[in-house]
Coordinates of C-alpha atoms in Angstrom, one line a residue:
X1 CA 116.7 134.4 111.4
X2 CA 120.2 133.4 110.3
X3 CA 121.8 136.5 108.8
X4 CA 124.9 134.4 107.8
X5 CA 122.7 132.3 105.5
X6 CA 121.2 135.3 103.8
X7 CA 124.6 136.9 103.2
X8 CA 126.1 133.7 101.9
X9 CA 123.1 133.2 99.6
X10 CA 123.7 136.7 98.0
X11 CA 127.5 135.9 97.7
X12 CA 126.7 132.6 96.0
X13 CA 124.4 134.1 93.5
X14 CA 126.8 137.0 92.7
X15 CA 129.9 134.8 92.6
X16 CA 128.2 132.5 90.1
X17 CA 126.7 135.4 88.1
X18 CA 123.1 134.2 88.7
X19 CA 120.0 136.3 89.0
X20 CA 117.3 135.6 91.5
X21 CA 115.1 134.0 88.8
X22 CA 118.0 131.8 87.6
X23 CA 118.8 130.6 91.2
X24 CA 115.1 130.1 91.8
X25 CA 114.9 127.8 88.7
X26 CA 118.0 125.9 90.0
X27 CA 116.3 125.2 93.3
X28 CA 112.8 124.8 92.0
X29 CA 111.3 127.7 94.0
X30 CA 109.9 131.2 93.1
X31 CA 111.9 134.4 92.8
X32 CA 110.0 135.8 95.7
X33 CA 111.3 133.0 97.9
X34 CA 114.9 133.8 97.0
X35 CA 114.3 137.4 97.7
X36 CA 112.8 136.6 101.1
X37 CA 115.8 134.3 101.9
X38 CA 118.3 137.0 101.0
X39 CA 116.5 139.6 103.0
X40 CA 116.2 137.2 106.0
X41 CA 112.4 137.5 106.0
X42 CA 112.0 133.8 105.5
X43 CA 114.1 130.7 105.9
X44 CA 114.3 127.8 103.4
X45 CA 113.4 124.2 104.2
X46 CA 116.2 121.7 105.0
X47 CA 115.9 119.9 101.7
X48 CA 116.5 123.2 99.8
X49 CA 119.6 123.9 102.0
X50 CA 121.0 120.4 101.2
X51 CA 120.3 121.0 97.5
X52 CA 122.0 124.4 97.6
X53 CA 125.1 123.0 99.4
X54 CA 125.4 120.0 97.0
X55 CA 124.9 122.2 93.9
X56 CA 127.6 124.7 94.9
X57 CA 129.9 122.2 96.7
X58 CA 129.5 123.8 100.1
X59 CA 129.4 122.5 103.7
X60 CA 126.0 122.9 105.3
X61 CA 127.6 124.2 108.6
X62 CA 129.7 126.7 106.6
X63 CA 126.7 127.8 104.6
X64 CA 124.6 128.5 107.7
X65 CA 127.1 129.8 110.3
X66 CA 130.3 131.0 108.5
X67 CA 131.4 133.4 105.8
X68 CA 131.8 131.2 102.7
X69 CA 134.2 133.6 101.0
X70 CA 136.6 133.3 104.0
X71 CA 136.1 129.5 104.1
X72 CA 136.8 129.3 100.3
X73 CA 139.9 131.5 100.8
X74 CA 141.2 129.2 103.5
X75 CA 140.5 126.2 101.4
X76 CA 142.3 127.7 98.4
X77 CA 145.3 128.6 100.5
X78 CA 145.4 125.0 101.8
X79 CA 145.1 123.7 98.3
X80 CA 147.9 126.0 97.2
X81 CA 150.2 124.8 100.0
X82 CA 149.3 121.2 99.3
X83 CA 149.9 121.8 95.6
X84 CA 153.4 123.3 96.3
X85 CA 154.3 120.4 98.5
X86 CA 153.0 117.9 95.9
X87 CA 154.9 119.7 93.1
X88 CA 158.1 119.6 95.2
X89 CA 157.7 115.9 96.1
X90 CA 157.0 115.2 92.4
X91 CA 160.1 117.1 91.4
X92 CA 162.2 115.1 93.8
X93 CA 160.6 111.8 92.8
X94 CA 160.9 112.5 89.0
X95 CA 164.5 113.5 89.5
X96 CA 165.4 110.3 91.3
X97 CA 163.5 108.2 88.8
X98 CA 165.2 110.0 85.9
X99 CA 168.7 109.5 87.4
X100 CA 167.9 105.8 88.0
X101 CA 167.0 105.4 84.3
X102 CA 169.8 107.5 82.8
X103 CA 173.0 106.0 81.5
X104 CA 176.2 106.7 83.4
X105 CA 177.5 109.0 80.7
X106 CA 174.2 111.0 80.7
X107 CA 174.4 111.2 84.5
X108 CA 177.9 112.6 84.3
X109 CA 176.9 115.1 81.7
X110 CA 173.9 116.3 83.6
X111 CA 175.8 116.7 86.9
X112 CA 178.6 118.5 85.1
X113 CA 176.2 120.8 83.3
X114 CA 174.6 121.8 86.7
X115 CA 178.1 122.3 88.1
X116 CA 179.1 124.6 85.3
X117 CA 175.8 126.6 85.5
X118 CA 176.2 126.9 89.3
X119 CA 179.8 128.0 88.9
X120 CA 178.8 130.7 86.4
X121 CA 176.0 131.9 88.6
X122 CA 178.4 132.0 91.6
X123 CA 180.9 134.1 89.6
X124 CA 178.2 136.5 88.4
X125 CA 176.8 136.9 92.0
X126 CA 180.3 137.5 93.4
X127 CA 181.0 140.1 90.7
X128 CA 177.7 141.9 91.3
X129 CA 178.3 141.7 95.1
X130 CA 181.7 143.2 94.8
X131 CA 180.5 146.0 92.6
X132 CA 177.6 146.6 95.0
X133 CA 179.9 146.6 97.9
X134 CA 182.1 149.2 96.3
X135 CA 179.0 151.3 95.5
X136 CA 177.9 151.1 99.1
X137 CA 181.3 152.3 100.4
X138 CA 181.2 155.2 98.0
X139 CA 177.6 156.3 98.8
X140 CA 177.6 155.7 102.6
X141 CA 181.3 156.7 103.2
X142 CA 180.2 160.0 105.0
X143 CA 177.9 158.4 107.6
X144 CA 179.1 157.2 111.0
X145 CA 180.8 153.8 111.2
X146 CA 178.2 152.1 113.3
X147 CA 175.4 153.2 111.1
X148 CA 177.4 152.2 108.0
X149 CA 178.0 148.7 109.5
X150 CA 174.3 148.3 110.2
X151 CA 173.3 149.4 106.7
X152 CA 176.0 147.3 105.1
X153 CA 175.0 144.2 107.0
X154 CA 171.3 144.8 106.1
X155 CA 172.0 145.2 102.3
X156 CA 174.4 142.3 102.4
X157 CA 171.8 140.0 103.9
X158 CA 169.2 141.2 101.4
X159 CA 171.5 140.6 98.5
X160 CA 172.7 137.2 99.7
X161 CA 169.1 136.0 100.1
X162 CA 168.2 137.3 96.7
X163 CA 171.3 135.8 95.0
X164 CA 170.8 132.4 96.6
X165 CA 167.1 132.3 95.8
X166 CA 167.4 133.5 92.3
X167 CA 170.3 131.1 91.6
X168 CA 168.4 128.1 92.9
X169 CA 165.3 129.2 90.8
X170 CA 167.4 129.6 87.6
X171 CA 169.2 126.3 88.1
X172 CA 166.0 124.4 88.8
X173 CA 164.3 126.0 85.8
X174 CA 167.1 125.1 83.5
X175 CA 167.3 121.6 84.9
X176 CA 163.5 121.2 84.5
X177 CA 163.5 122.7 81.0
X178 CA 166.4 120.6 79.7
X179 CA 165.7 117.3 81.4
X180 CA 162.5 116.8 83.5
X181 CA 160.0 118.2 81.0
X182 CA 161.0 115.3 78.6
X183 CA 161.3 112.6 81.1
X184 CA 157.7 111.3 81.0
X185 CA 157.6 111.3 77.2
X186 CA 160.9 109.5 76.7
X187 CA 160.0 107.1 79.5
X188 CA 156.8 106.2 77.7
X189 CA 158.7 105.9 74.4
X190 CA 161.4 103.7 75.8
X191 CA 160.0 101.7 78.7
X192 CA 156.6 100.7 77.2
X193 CA 158.2 99.1 74.1
X194 CA 160.5 97.2 76.4
X195 CA 157.5 95.8 78.3
X196 CA 156.1 94.6 75.0
X197 CA 159.4 93.0 74.3
X198 CA 159.3 91.2 77.6
X199 CA 155.8 89.9 76.9
X200 CA 156.8 88.7 73.5
X201 CA 160.0 87.0 74.8
X202 CA 157.9 85.1 77.3
X203 CA 155.6 83.8 74.5
X204 CA 158.5 82.5 72.5
X205 CA 158.6 78.7 72.3
X206 CA 161.2 76.6 74.0
X207 CA 162.8 75.7 70.7
X208 CA 163.8 79.2 70.1
X209 CA 165.8 80.0 73.3
X210 CA 168.6 81.9 71.6
X211 CA 166.1 84.4 70.2
X212 CA 164.5 84.8 73.6
X213 CA 167.8 85.4 75.3
X214 CA 168.8 88.0 72.8
X215 CA 165.6 89.9 73.3
X216 CA 165.9 89.9 77.0
X217 CA 169.5 91.1 76.7
X218 CA 168.3 93.9 74.4
X219 CA 165.8 94.9 77.1
X220 CA 168.5 95.1 79.7
X221 CA 170.8 97.1 77.5
X222 CA 168.0 99.6 76.8
X223 CA 167.0 100.1 80.4
X224 CA 169.3 103.1 80.6
X225 CA 167.9 106.0 78.7
X226 CA 169.2 109.4 77.7
X227 CA 167.0 112.2 78.9
X228 CA 167.5 114.8 76.1
X229 CA 165.1 116.8 74.0
X230 CA 165.9 115.9 70.3
X231 CA 164.9 119.5 69.4
X232 CA 167.5 121.0 71.7
X233 CA 171.2 120.4 71.0
X234 CA 173.7 120.3 73.9
X235 CA 175.5 123.5 74.8
X236 CA 178.7 123.2 72.7
X237 CA 180.8 125.0 75.4
X238 CA 179.6 122.7 78.2
X239 CA 180.0 119.7 76.0
X240 CA 183.5 120.7 74.9
X241 CA 184.5 121.5 78.5
X242 CA 183.1 118.2 79.7
X243 CA 185.1 116.3 77.1
X244 CA 188.2 118.2 78.0
X245 CA 187.8 117.4 81.7
X246 CA 187.1 113.7 80.9
X247 CA 190.2 113.6 78.7
X248 CA 192.2 115.1 81.5
X249 CA 190.9 112.5 84.0
X250 CA 191.6 109.8 81.5
X251 CA 195.2 111.0 81.2
X252 CA 195.7 110.7 85.0
X253 CA 194.0 107.4 85.1
X254 CA 196.3 106.2 82.3
X255 CA 199.3 107.4 84.3
X256 CA 197.9 105.6 87.4
X257 CA 197.6 102.4 85.4
X258 CA 201.2 102.7 84.4
X259 CA 202.1 102.9 88.1
X260 CA 199.9 99.8 88.7
X261 CA 201.6 98.0 85.9
X262 CA 205.0 98.7 87.4
X263 CA 203.8 97.5 90.8
X264 CA 202.5 94.4 89.1
X265 CA 205.9 93.7 87.7
X266 CA 207.4 94.3 91.2
X267 CA 204.9 91.9 92.7
X268 CA 205.9 89.3 90.1
X269 CA 209.6 89.7 91.1
X270 CA 208.7 89.5 94.7
X271 CA 206.7 86.3 94.0
X272 CA 209.8 84.8 92.4
X273 CA 212.0 85.9 95.3
X274 CA 209.6 84.5 97.9
X275 CA 210.6 81.0 96.8
X276 CA 214.0 81.6 98.4
X277 CA 212.1 81.6 101.7
X278 CA 210.5 78.2 101.1
X279 CA 211.8 76.8 104.4
X280 CA 209.7 79.0 106.5
X281 CA 206.5 76.8 106.1
X282 CA 203.3 78.8 106.8
X283 CA 205.1 82.1 106.3
X284 CA 206.1 81.0 102.8
X285 CA 202.5 79.8 101.9
X286 CA 201.1 83.0 103.4
X287 CA 203.5 85.1 101.4
X288 CA 202.6 83.3 98.1
X289 CA 198.9 83.8 98.8
X290 CA 199.2 87.4 99.7
X291 CA 201.5 88.3 96.8
X292 CA 199.3 86.3 94.3
X293 CA 196.1 88.0 95.5
X294 CA 197.7 91.4 95.5
X295 CA 198.7 90.8 91.9
X296 CA 195.1 89.8 90.9
X297 CA 193.8 93.0 92.6
X298 CA 196.4 95.0 90.8
X299 CA 195.4 93.4 87.5
X300 CA 191.7 94.1 88.1
X301 CA 192.5 97.7 88.8
X302 CA 194.6 97.9 85.6
X303 CA 191.7 96.5 83.6
X304 CA 189.2 98.9 85.1
X305 CA 191.5 101.9 84.4
X306 CA 192.2 100.8 80.8
X307 CA 188.6 100.1 80.1
X308 CA 187.7 103.6 81.4
X309 CA 190.4 105.2 79.3
X310 CA 189.5 103.4 76.0
X311 CA 185.7 103.3 76.6
X312 CA 185.4 99.5 76.8
X313 CA 182.8 97.7 78.8
X314 CA 183.7 95.9 82.0
X315 CA 182.7 92.4 82.9
X316 CA 181.4 93.5 86.2
X317 CA 180.6 90.1 87.7
X318 CA 184.0 88.6 86.9
X319 CA 185.8 91.7 88.2
X320 CA 183.7 91.9 91.4
X321 CA 184.1 88.2 92.2
X322 CA 187.8 88.3 91.4
X323 CA 188.3 91.3 93.7
X324 CA 186.3 89.7 96.6
X325 CA 188.1 86.3 96.2
X326 CA 191.5 88.1 96.1
X327 CA 190.7 90.1 99.2
X328 CA 189.8 86.8 101.0
X329 CA 193.1 85.2 99.7
X330 CA 195.0 88.3 100.8
X331 CA 193.5 88.2 104.3
X332 CA 194.2 84.4 104.5
X333 CA 197.8 84.9 103.4
X334 CA 198.4 87.7 106.0
X335 CA 196.9 85.5 108.7
X336 CA 199.2 82.6 107.8
X337 CA 202.2 84.9 107.8
X338 CA 201.2 86.2 111.3
X339 CA 200.7 82.7 112.6
X340 CA 204.0 81.4 111.1
X341 CA 205.9 84.5 112.4
X342 CA 204.9 83.6 116.0
X343 CA 207.6 80.9 115.9
X344 CA 210.3 83.3 114.7
X345 CA 213.0 84.7 117.0
X346 CA 213.6 88.5 116.9
X347 CA 217.2 89.5 117.4
X348 CA 218.4 93.1 117.8
X349 CA 222.0 94.1 117.2
X350 CA 223.2 90.6 116.2
X351 CA 227.0 90.6 116.8
X352 CA 227.5 88.2 113.9
X353 CA 226.7 90.9 111.4
X354 CA 228.5 93.8 113.1
X355 CA 232.1 94.9 112.7
X356 CA 234.2 97.3 114.7
X357 CA 236.6 99.7 113.0
X358 CA 238.2 103.1 113.5
X359 CA 239.4 106.3 111.7
X360 CA 241.9 109.0 112.8
X361 CA 241.6 112.7 112.2
X362 CA 243.7 115.7 113.0
X363 CA 242.9 117.6 116.2
X364 CA 241.7 121.3 115.7
X365 CA 240.8 123.8 118.3
X366 CA 237.4 124.4 116.8
X367 CA 236.6 120.8 116.0
X368 CA 233.0 119.7 116.9
X369 CA 232.1 116.0 117.2
X370 CA 229.2 114.1 118.6
X371 CA 226.3 116.4 117.4
X372 CA 224.7 113.7 115.2
X373 CA 225.0 110.7 117.6
X374 CA 222.9 109.9 120.7
X375 CA 225.9 108.9 122.8
X376 CA 229.7 109.3 122.5
X377 CA 232.2 107.8 124.9
X378 CA 235.4 109.7 125.5
X379 CA 238.5 107.7 126.5
X380 CA 241.8 109.2 127.6
X381 CA 244.9 108.0 125.7
X382 CA 248.3 109.2 124.6
X383 CA 247.1 109.8 121.1
X384 CA 247.5 113.5 120.1
X385 CA 245.1 113.1 117.2
X386 CA 241.5 112.0 117.4
X387 CA 240.9 108.2 117.1
X388 CA 237.2 107.4 116.6
X389 CA 236.2 103.8 117.1
X390 CA 232.7 102.7 115.9
X391 CA 230.6 99.6 115.3
X392 CA 228.6 99.1 112.1
X393 CA 226.9 96.5 109.9
X394 CA 229.7 94.5 108.3
X395 CA 228.0 95.0 104.9
X396 CA 228.2 98.8 105.2
X397 CA 231.1 101.2 104.8
X398 CA 231.8 104.4 106.7
X399 CA 231.8 107.9 105.2
X400 CA 232.7 111.2 106.8
X401 CA 232.9 114.9 106.0
X402 CA 233.6 118.2 107.6
X403 CA 230.5 120.4 107.5
X404 CA 230.4 124.2 108.0
X405 CA 231.6 125.4 111.5
X406 CA 234.1 122.5 111.6
X407 CA 231.4 119.9 112.5
X408 CA 232.8 116.4 111.8
X409 CA 230.1 114.0 110.6
X410 CA 230.2 110.3 110.0
X411 CA 227.6 108.0 108.5
X412 CA 227.3 104.5 107.1
X413 CA 226.2 103.4 103.7
X414 CA 225.6 100.0 102.2
X415 CA 227.1 100.0 98.7
X416 CA 226.4 96.3 98.1
X417 CA 222.9 95.5 99.3
X418 CA 222.8 92.0 97.6
X419 CA 225.0 90.6 100.4
X420 CA 222.7 92.2 102.9
X421 CA 219.6 90.7 101.2
X422 CA 221.2 87.2 101.3
X423 CA 221.9 87.6 105.0
X424 CA 218.3 88.6 105.6
X425 CA 216.9 85.6 103.6
X426 CA 219.3 83.2 105.3
X427 CA 218.2 84.4 108.8
X428 CA 214.5 84.3 107.6
X429 CA 214.9 80.6 106.6
X430 CA 216.4 79.9 110.0
X431 CA 213.2 81.6 111.5
X432 CA 215.2 84.6 112.7
X433 CA 214.3 88.2 112.2
X434 CA 217.5 90.2 112.8
X435 CA 217.4 94.0 113.1
X436 CA 219.7 95.4 110.4
X437 CA 220.6 99.0 109.9
X438 CA 223.4 101.2 108.8
X439 CA 223.5 103.3 112.0
X440 CA 226.8 103.8 113.9
X441 CA 226.9 102.1 117.3
X442 CA 229.3 102.2 120.3
X443 CA 231.1 105.4 119.1
X444 CA 234.2 105.9 121.2
X445 CA 236.8 108.8 121.0
X446 CA 240.4 108.1 122.0
X447 CA 242.6 111.2 122.6
X448 CA 244.4 113.2 125.3
X449 CA 242.5 114.8 128.3
X450 CA 243.2 118.3 126.9
X451 CA 241.6 117.4 123.5
X452 CA 238.7 115.8 125.2
X453 CA 238.0 118.9 127.2
X454 CA 238.2 121.0 124.0
X455 CA 235.9 118.7 122.2
X456 CA 233.3 118.7 125.0
X457 CA 233.5 122.5 125.3
X458 CA 233.1 122.9 121.5
X459 CA 230.1 120.5 121.6
X460 CA 228.5 122.3 124.5
X461 CA 229.0 125.7 122.9
X462 CA 227.6 124.4 119.6
X463 CA 224.4 123.1 121.2
X464 CA 224.0 126.0 123.6
X465 CA 221.4 128.5 122.1
X466 CA 222.8 131.5 124.0
X467 CA 226.4 130.7 123.0
X468 CA 225.3 130.2 119.3
X469 CA 223.4 133.5 119.5
X470 CA 226.5 135.3 120.9
X471 CA 228.7 133.6 118.3
X472 CA 226.4 134.8 115.5
X473 CA 226.5 138.4 116.9
X474 CA 230.3 138.2 117.1
X475 CA 230.6 137.0 113.6
X476 CA 228.4 139.8 112.3
X477 CA 230.4 142.4 114.4
X478 CA 233.6 141.0 113.0
X479 CA 232.4 141.2 109.4
X480 CA 231.1 144.8 110.1
X481 CA 234.5 145.8 111.4
X482 CA 236.3 144.3 108.4
X483 CA 234.0 146.2 106.0
X484 CA 234.5 149.4 108.0
X485 CA 238.3 149.0 107.8
X486 CA 238.0 148.5 104.1
X487 CA 235.8 151.6 103.8
X488 CA 238.3 153.6 105.8
X489 CA 241.1 152.5 103.5
X490 CA 239.1 153.5 100.5
X491 CA 238.4 156.9 102.0
X492 CA 242.1 157.4 102.8
X493 CA 243.0 156.4 99.2
X494 CA 240.3 158.8 97.9
X495 CA 241.8 161.7 99.9
X496 CA 245.3 160.9 98.6
X497 CA 244.1 160.7 95.0
X498 CA 242.3 164.0 95.4
X499 CA 245.4 165.7 96.8
X500 CA 247.4 164.4 94.0
X501 CA 244.9 165.7 91.4
X502 CA 245.0 169.1 93.1
X503 CA 248.8 169.2 92.9
X504 CA 248.7 168.3 89.2
X505 CA 246.2 171.0 88.6
X506 CA 248.4 173.6 90.3
X507 CA 251.4 172.5 88.3
X508 CA 249.4 172.8 85.1
X509 CA 248.3 176.3 86.0
X510 CA 251.8 177.4 86.7
X511 CA 253.0 175.9 83.5
X512 CA 250.4 177.8 81.5
X513 CA 251.2 181.1 83.3
X514 CA 254.9 180.8 82.4
X515 CA 254.0 180.3 78.7
X516 CA 252.1 183.5 78.7

């Protein structure tokens, strides 16, 4: 006899709160037959086993050969796991669907709310963790360091796991309570009427096209819904904080739009100036296209910024097409400029725009020259002073100054850039690109051999790290000696003043003694 069947039959009867008589009535047999089956004295016919398995939703093989309670437990655990997976996937799916149907403003508010809640939870966890860390140090301070480290790491891991898990659970619960629980209801309230509108709009006659279009437009505008429970008001703190941050962002966007506006004016000026280079052919056409397209892109960005600041709707199609066409125009313009520039001649250090001049300075034993220039040529002459010859752009003037440590510095500056711009445009129209800068070139120093040796030595000492280090030490020692000398003088004066005070006291004492 099959003991498993008899045991399972007892379990089925007890689990379903049935007596032997009741189970016998269910199966259409006598109570004695049930008793014999349970005691393994007799074995039921196959049709009774099939009826029993169908009535109590059991597998025949499990009923005859396995423990049905264990089988049910395994099935329940599988069902629970499948339910958890299904709930998780439904949560993800509903969240994605909800965000797809939410308006942009509602999306921002929802994400901002989660960010604020997450930040609050993070701060709370950090505070509790810090307090717990201090408590651990005070409790386990007396134990050995290695054991303390092990315990500290263990408690830290436990707390981190608990904090992360609880924070995620709290955030998901709040998100589900404030948003997902109302998603299905609001979706039915909003989307189903829209489907009705769509059907109605299809049935409208051809003579009433305007009404049809308006209804379709209404459907599109209502696609985006706000997932909020009307019984629950928004958190005033979060809503106020969100508005403050949005206002802060709008302020910066407004400042950025001002910069874009200034750049638009600059592009307009550049567009006008580009007509001076009309003789360059393809380069001129390319410049016009590039500048014009850059201006359109700038204008699109300005409109986007202003519409965001003042809560106005964007004509997305026009803006996107304008942006794409402008990018194509800009690329075409740059391509034309590159192709046209292949015929240009590049000239470096054009002698026609350079001039050679000189200045004279007095010779000093500690004068340092040449530190700021890549190359200086020294030429012997009978000149006792220093004559410095240089080459520079003819539109620039020379400036010079004596920096600390007697370093003589020269530099060029272009005070009248208009002439320089005219020169550049003239060369550009002649298909020439001339390298123009205000750097000194061909610097030459004319003086006696003795002065040249002094200048070279000063320059070498100035650039030598060890010499500079020693000079610094010498300067400090010199200053220390000077201060020490002053201190000695003050001590000497103090001693003299003290002696004079003592003399005066003695005289006073003698004077008082004579009076007595």
